[in-house]
Amino acid sequence: MRTHGLMATAAAAALSLAASADIARAQSAATFDAVKARGVINCGVNTGLAGFAAPDSQGVWRGLDADLCRAVAAAMFGDASKVRFVPTTAQQRFTALQSGEVDLLSRNTTWTLGRDTSLGLDFLGVNFYDGQGFMVKKSLGVSSAKELDGATVCVQPGTTTELNLTDWFRANNMRFTPVVIERLEEVNAAFFAGRCDSLTTDVSGLASVRASQGPRAEEYVILPEVISKEPLGPAVRHGDNRWADVVRWAHFAMIEAEELGLTSANIDQHLNSTNPAIQRFVGATGGMGEMLGIDNKWAYTIVKQVGNYGESFERNVAPLGIQRGVNALWTKGGLMYSPPIR
């Protein structure tokens, strides 16, 4: 498995990321002003993961993560289209943020202690609660991940997925052979070409990849085991508080809007609402935007132009066959919960 070479490469990568983190801390304070002056947000997204961030047939980026980028643009500029989507691989994404190539990382990225500290990042919330799983071809005759002893497993490097995979097989006294490929499209292609017995990533990613096979999707099955916690959410550079506030509250606004029953179709009907929470939300009272350094109608604009969290989920993630589950509102048994906008 070229263990020593892999360890040396990993150590070098860690040192490089640590050095980039130091640079990021020096640059981060000016992000709000730089974005404002530029007039567009550089948003780091996946290279192409249906349901989260992928270009459609017209080249327009669609997905839950792409919508979060648009929500931030709507809050910042009053125009959700003021986004430049920057595709990043799993290995490139952190360097892209640390170096200033992107202002925001909205790329199905797991919030962990290590990333939150040693990489100099700040995670600002969770826009999708996920967990790692395994997919196999039905013809393999496997119904549980516990039957994968000795299997070859396709996985992307530089991910929590790769680390979880090793931990899980070791904990279960099982052997496996990793097939490590950097680019998402290539690792998926390797799995479908039969180069490995199983593909592992977040369950949402497996559902997205499976759906991409069209009529052949029924030939593949996602196994029942979920072996990790993967809270996915947006990240900015550490110490970038003013910019972080805008991103954080743009995310929370989409959740709060769903809880208040505000949608892109009906929000105009609520502009004169007597509900104090809605008055603050649409900018009629409270000066919430002034506190963030943006227009007081920032949250209204997000919902009008992008929609609430539920709308984004139904538009992007539900077609993959993924249920709301833990990503439902807290009032409906899920974990989605926004602090008060007041």
Phi, psi and omega in degrees: 000007180054047187302312184295320178296319180294321180294321179294318179296317180296320180295319179295320179296320180296319179295321179295318179294323179295318178295320178296326180297321178297319178296318182300321181297326180286330184272334197296328187299335185266005188298313181306309182294322180294318179295316180301316181291323181290325179083011178205148178263131172268109188247119179281124183229177177294158177288346177157092178228105183306137181095337183238308174196110178200143178285139177277190184295341178262003180084009179272129181286129181234153174138168182299315179290321178297322178295326178294320175302315181294324179298319179295320178295320179298319179292317186286317188242352186075016183211109184292348182275354184279059181227136168251114181278128183244103180294133179226143175279172179301324182279333183277334196303316184288320177296322179299321179285313183298323183282347182092004177298324175237153180270337189210138174253114178234077194218067179026060184249131183283132177280115177230163179298315182300316180291326182289339184245290188294334180270356178070036180247156170238119174272140193245010181148178179240121177257358172199121176271123188225183176199156185277141179219190181227143174236141178223165173283138182305323183296346177292338177075026181255133180244357180212146177296338179293350179263009184265017178302126181085003184283159168265137186231124176280131183207150176272141177281164176071026184232159171295333179304313181297317180292316180298321181302310180298315180299317185292316179295320178295316181297332181259013178053044180241156178253152174205162176241115181283141170247099190264119181224132188290307189281137182304313183299324183284323178292323177295316180298322179297319179296312182291338177277356177087017180284345178215156182284329185219152172246133178236136173190190176300147182302322178298321178294320177297318179297321179295314181295318179298316181296332181293347182274358177059231182300336181279355183303327182292349179280353186237149181227139174269122184289156189288336184290132170245115195259005183202170168258129180229081176283112184263135181194173182284151179223148173231178179288144182299138178084002183269063194296318184294316178291320180300322179301317181295313181296314181302312186281338172295317177298311181295328180298322180295323178288315180299321180298317179297318180297324180279355181079021181265126180235170178298333182277331187245357189297328178297331180288347182254007182298332180252021180300149176265359178288119183303322180295320179287323177302315178295320184296316184275358176091010180286329180219167169092334180061038182298321180295320179301323179296331181267350183083022180227182183295146181294343179265021183304315184288321175303315183296322177302310183291319181297319186264334184243322183107173178274178183299317180298320178298316180296318179298312182295326182286325190248317189263320182304322179299344178279356182088013180268127179278161179299313177050232181291348178271009172285164175299154178300332179286350181238027175089005180258194183252356183285119190210128177252135169301158183296137173268092182200000000 
